[in-house]
Amino acid sequence: MTMAEGDLAVAEVAFVRRATIAPRPPPAEMTGAIGWLRANLVSTPFNIALTVLIVLLLAWAVPEIVRFLVIDAVWSGSDRDACLWTVQHREIGACWPFVWERLPYFIYGSYPIPQRWRVDVFFLMLAVGVVWLLWLKAPRRDLGAIYFFIVLPVVSYILLTGWSAIGLEPVDTVLWGGVLVTIVVASVGIVFSLPLGIILALGRRSRMPAVRTLSVIFIEFVRGVPLITVLFMAGVMLPLFVPEQYSPDKLVRALVGIAIFASAYMAEVVRAGLQAIPRGQYEGAMAVGLGYAQMTRLVILPQALTVTIPNIVNTYIGLFKDTTLVFIVGIFDLLRTIEVARIDPKWATPVTSTTGYAVAAIFYLIFCYGMSRYARAMEARLAKGGRR
Amino acid sequence: MTADENSGSLLKPGRLRTETAVELIQLNKWYGDFHVLRDINLKVRGGERIVICGPSGSGKSTMIRCINRLEEHQGGQILVDGVEVTADLKKIDEVRREVGMVFQHFNLFPHLTVLENCALAPIWVRKMPKKEAEEVALHYLKRVKIPEQANKYPGQLSGGQQQRVAIARALCMNPKIMLFDEPTSALDPEMVKEVLDTMVALAHDGMTMLVVTHEMGFARQVANRIVFMDEGQIVEANVPDEFFAHPQHERTKLFLSQILR
Amino acid sequence: MPSDLPAQPRPARVVFYNDPKVRSIAYQLVLCTVVALLVYGAARNAIDNLARAQIASGFGFWNQTAGFDISQTLIEYSSRGSTYGRAFWVGLLNTLLVAGLGIVFATIIGFIVGISRLSTNWLLAKAAGGYVEIIRNLPLLLQLLFWYNAVLKAMPDIRESIVIPGGLILNNRGFFLPLPILKGGLGFVELSLLGGVVAAVAFYVWARKRQERTGQRAPVLVVTLLLVIGLPLAVFALVGRPIGFEFPQAGRFNVAGGIEVLPEFVALLFGLSIYTAAFIAEVVRAGILAVSRGQSEAAYSLGLKPGPTLRMIVVPQAMRVIIPPLTSQYLNLTKNSSLAVAIGYPDLVQVFTGTVLNQTGQAVEVVAITMLVYLVISLTTSLIMNIYNRRMALVER
């Protein structure tokens, strides 16, 4: 194409534009669905091959999952016959009647049926606490913190274990199971790991050698061993270290193990947050006359915790998944109740196990994915809100 | 074949094959729906120094980044020393060997020493022996007046020193054309002069330069032409004296009033 | 006059209980006393309780006969002749085996998925993203149980084994692989492999020197492959194929021959690899993103092609960011292998903290030893990581 003369030529030295060029839409090959496809999926032969491969994979996997969960699934029935190919003479997908019948067991375990309203109240109170703390526009969130970290644990303990003096029949923790246990273990872990983690983190950064050494030993020891061994330690060694009459019950032992484990990891997360606070903050607080405790409480910790909220939530997600390990020390969390239920001969079919695992997967996906979305939203807010 | 491999000493500036170093013909580019470069026409002769200025978002960086295909254009043509810049990989390689670029944020390779930064491309692209490449590197480090830093790492240098190393690194490939994308915008004020002095010396050696910058003192000193861009198009172009003394277009006048205090 | 200078004021005497140094010492004394009292109290209770339950103390159990079978042993072990100590080593080796293989697979899968997430191919990026999101949000135990119960135990019966050409048999007793049998003449192949490796290294060094001298590059990759793979293969064929295979034969009740791989092992390996790969993918992605785009732009503008740019500019910088969290994931995988106890794979925890503890009742010693093993692994790795970090830190002002 030859150079145009006159108005558009800048070959010679001086040039002044007369008429502004208005913006035009891009050429057709670039825009719309075609353009996007070209750029993203079929730009090179390698890309084309990859796209075809993945489309094939999805074309097999997605219909399979839908088929299993919905189309070929059995929705009603009273025992294994409803889900057996030999009886029904058709392709069988998920055996939902198994889930409907066992759902109360999955949720409450063996908690006495007339007392299950107490568990429902506990769930409700917990939900209120969580929303109160996490919803940023909620009123008086400092009260919410007191509610969540102090009031809720005490009231829930009384409510769930019972107190004959006020008419709540005692319920042994052996009977607890399913979602109730999972939520209790996770909540205890969450409630205790943050305060303990903060103390340990402050201890690790302390200038007093004894405090620092003890904190480091504790943190590195707990982080260096698998959670299983900590649970075993709590399970078999705790009763030994305590005089016989105080021997804690199985659930308490597992809770202690989880709390110890989670605090060590939380301590490192909080420590990273503390390290991110510039020295100027400490100096400003001291210059104003604040003592160590006040400075930490009013200036340092609020900033450190805010900065590491995404990491704190990620640690909580890990904690939530780790609650499944109490399975191995004989506690009936959700996973264990499903394991027990799926080998019940009444419902023995080839699809029962997969159905059970699907239920567990859905439960954990909802909670963990929900938490990770919250963490990401917080991260975006923090990044936007103008860091230092 | 190209004569550069047998050019013997790389110490003289590269010779252009044609008279026109860079030619942009009806250059158009879109980012999605946004028309970022509109009907750009520009001809740069060998040895010319063009300063490109304009408000942020006017497309000046995008324009020079199209020249060495760091950005793709969708309309029009770009010719570098007679070679058209297209999606053809061989052409792109040819162009990139002859065009050097200096970035706003230096982009030195932090895990290599200064000497290794400069010698990397001659060794791996021009296939030079290591000794020769290091000699060339030292020559250009002397040109930018920091030969003593050869064995340091970029992290140990000041901003001004790093940018001068970046200039030397680009020069080691003996380019025929040098592109500068706001080379002093990321520098502390006291270091801007040392970099500008280096660029002035380069200009006096006859290098063809396209410089995107706000440094109008530099423009007055060495530019043959100043090109003012706004909203993706070239609004005005003139020799520096005329450009500053008698701006014609309204937008030019507004821009100059804002940056010249 | 100098002698009339007023006396320098001395710092006021501090009341001792306000002196920060005194306070600090007091706090620490109190803390240490409390900790010491707790430890003492716990120990006393433990001794009392153990005595009451008539459980032995000390490490004498190490040399007692084990008396139980282990389904997978990499070293000599028999229920009648081997000691608890031997069982410990069997378990430890099983742990290291599954952890080592798991690390290899998880790294391969993790790098592929991590790089895929950055691909310009939208489908690939989203598919990789989906994998990471789903796997990371499901508990590892759930995934292990799924692999073990819903996949491996659901494999067909021995009579309907899945037979894959090439000598692979799959059924609900495990996976059966061909067993390599080494015949005479193997020595030549091994020698040629060694020779090939030495020659390849020598060639690499020579090519490097030549490049420095003259700038010309030699086809190192092709030559290396020829020497290290092609040469031994040629010798292998020439000498009459000295490696035979004993292929597993599926009978009615048994599979004869071949190597038997436990379904527990397979399930644990799959579960660990796939789970950890999702986390490694994120580490790799973060590492590559950490290298600013300007680095590759500068390399391209110098005329470097994408291959060398990746190799010399992007990957070295990315690896600095990737390696510390990568080792952290490796450690996690090793610790997570302890979940073997849930599906019955005889790893260290299952054998030692499970069976041995049950039989001897000596909980304190057994759990302590197990924890010590993992602690040693963790702390050694941390130490090596610290040394690596210090050496690789970018030199700055």
Tab-separated table of C-alpha atoms in Angstrom, chain A residues 36 40-41 47 50-51 54-55 208-211 214 220-221 223-226 228-230 232-233 236-237 239-244 265 321 324-325 327-328 335 339 342 357 360-361 364-365 368-369 376, chain C residues 24 27-28 31-32 35 41-42 45-46 49-50 52 120-124 127 133-134 136-139 141-142 145-146 149-150 275 279 335 338-339 341-342 349 353 363-364 367 370-371 374-375 378-379:
chain	number	residue	atom	x	y	z
A	36	TRP	CA	-12.425	-15.433	20.843
A	40	ASN	CA	-8.053	-19.008	22.660
A	41	LEU	CA	-8.736	-22.438	21.377
A	47	ASN	CA	-3.921	-25.996	20.640
A	50	LEU	CA	-5.532	-30.065	23.027
A	51	THR	CA	-8.983	-28.570	22.630
A	54	ILE	CA	-10.387	-31.932	26.433
A	55	VAL	CA	-13.740	-31.689	24.710
A	208	MET	CA	12.686	-13.383	76.512
A	209	PRO	CA	14.784	-16.424	75.639
A	210	ALA	CA	12.818	-18.903	77.729
A	211	VAL	CA	9.519	-17.859	76.194
A	214	LEU	CA	9.489	-22.924	74.480
A	220	GLU	CA	8.322	-26.900	65.248
A	221	PHE	CA	7.542	-30.149	67.056
A	223	ARG	CA	4.366	-28.965	62.691
A	224	GLY	CA	6.972	-31.637	62.044
A	225	VAL	CA	4.770	-34.627	62.830
A	226	PRO	CA	1.649	-35.947	61.093
A	228	ILE	CA	-2.382	-38.785	63.096
A	229	THR	CA	0.473	-39.081	65.538
A	230	VAL	CA	-0.744	-36.040	67.459
A	232	PHE	CA	-2.685	-40.898	68.790
A	233	MET	CA	-0.616	-39.042	71.332
A	236	VAL	CA	-3.371	-42.849	74.275
A	237	MET	CA	-1.052	-40.605	76.222
A	239	PRO	CA	-5.223	-40.532	79.869
A	240	LEU	CA	-1.812	-41.566	81.172
A	241	PHE	CA	-0.701	-38.078	82.108
A	242	VAL	CA	-3.850	-37.316	84.005
A	243	PRO	CA	-4.882	-38.775	87.347
A	244	GLU	CA	-7.312	-41.596	86.870
A	265	TYR	CA	-0.066	-23.873	62.148
A	321	LYS	CA	-10.659	-31.185	56.061
A	324	THR	CA	-11.898	-36.306	59.046
A	325	LEU	CA	-8.838	-37.766	60.742
A	327	PHE	CA	-12.249	-41.126	62.113
A	328	ILE	CA	-9.033	-43.000	62.720
A	335	LEU	CA	-17.038	-39.751	57.076
A	339	GLU	CA	-18.420	-45.723	56.197
A	342	ARG	CA	-22.450	-48.081	53.457
A	357	TYR	CA	-18.949	-40.797	49.071
A	360	ALA	CA	-19.614	-36.587	51.696
A	361	ALA	CA	-18.048	-34.896	48.677
A	364	TYR	CA	-17.194	-30.864	52.026
A	365	LEU	CA	-17.211	-29.110	48.667
A	368	CYS	CA	-14.572	-25.702	51.778
A	369	TYR	CA	-15.335	-24.027	48.492
A	376	ARG	CA	-10.640	-14.705	47.892
C	24	SER	CA	11.582	-10.342	82.246
C	27	TYR	CA	8.222	-13.947	84.008
C	28	GLN	CA	10.597	-16.507	82.606
C	31	LEU	CA	6.957	-19.863	83.159
C	32	CYS	CA	9.729	-22.402	83.521
C	35	VAL	CA	6.156	-25.962	82.795
C	41	GLY	CA	3.019	-34.021	87.420
C	42	ALA	CA	2.328	-35.655	84.078
C	45	ASN	CA	0.720	-39.782	86.819
C	46	ALA	CA	1.988	-41.668	83.836
C	49	ASN	CA	-1.143	-45.340	85.635
C	50	LEU	CA	1.251	-47.531	83.698
C	52	ARG	CA	-1.451	-49.999	87.607
C	120	THR	CA	-3.701	-19.449	26.404
C	121	ASN	CA	-6.040	-22.312	25.582
C	122	TRP	CA	-9.107	-21.329	27.595
C	123	LEU	CA	-10.462	-24.876	27.852
C	124	LEU	CA	-7.177	-26.235	29.127
C	127	ALA	CA	-10.041	-27.707	33.085
C	133	GLU	CA	-10.393	-26.445	42.971
C	134	ILE	CA	-12.190	-29.759	43.402
C	136	ARG	CA	-8.074	-29.108	47.090
C	137	ASN	CA	-11.499	-28.786	48.669
C	138	LEU	CA	-12.058	-32.460	49.403
C	139	PRO	CA	-10.427	-34.120	52.425
C	141	LEU	CA	-9.104	-39.224	53.666
C	142	LEU	CA	-12.287	-39.054	51.622
C	145	LEU	CA	-11.429	-44.103	50.864
C	146	PHE	CA	-12.973	-43.444	47.484
C	149	ASN	CA	-13.337	-48.772	48.340
C	150	ALA	CA	-15.086	-47.491	45.282
C	275	TYR	CA	-4.084	-34.651	46.050
C	279	PHE	CA	-1.248	-28.060	45.636
C	335	LYS	CA	3.279	-36.840	56.614
C	338	SER	CA	0.394	-41.840	57.567
C	339	LEU	CA	-3.254	-42.002	56.504
C	341	VAL	CA	-3.614	-46.673	58.585
C	342	ALA	CA	-7.157	-45.947	57.384
C	349	VAL	CA	2.178	-45.673	61.513
C	353	THR	CA	1.770	-47.189	66.124
C	363	ALA	CA	2.048	-46.247	74.049
C	364	VAL	CA	4.530	-43.639	75.237
C	367	VAL	CA	4.313	-42.929	69.757
C	370	THR	CA	7.188	-42.618	65.529
C	371	MET	CA	7.051	-38.877	66.118
C	374	TYR	CA	8.900	-37.782	61.271
C	375	LEU	CA	10.557	-34.968	63.199
C	378	SER	CA	10.998	-32.646	58.729
C	379	LEU	CA	13.843	-30.878	60.478
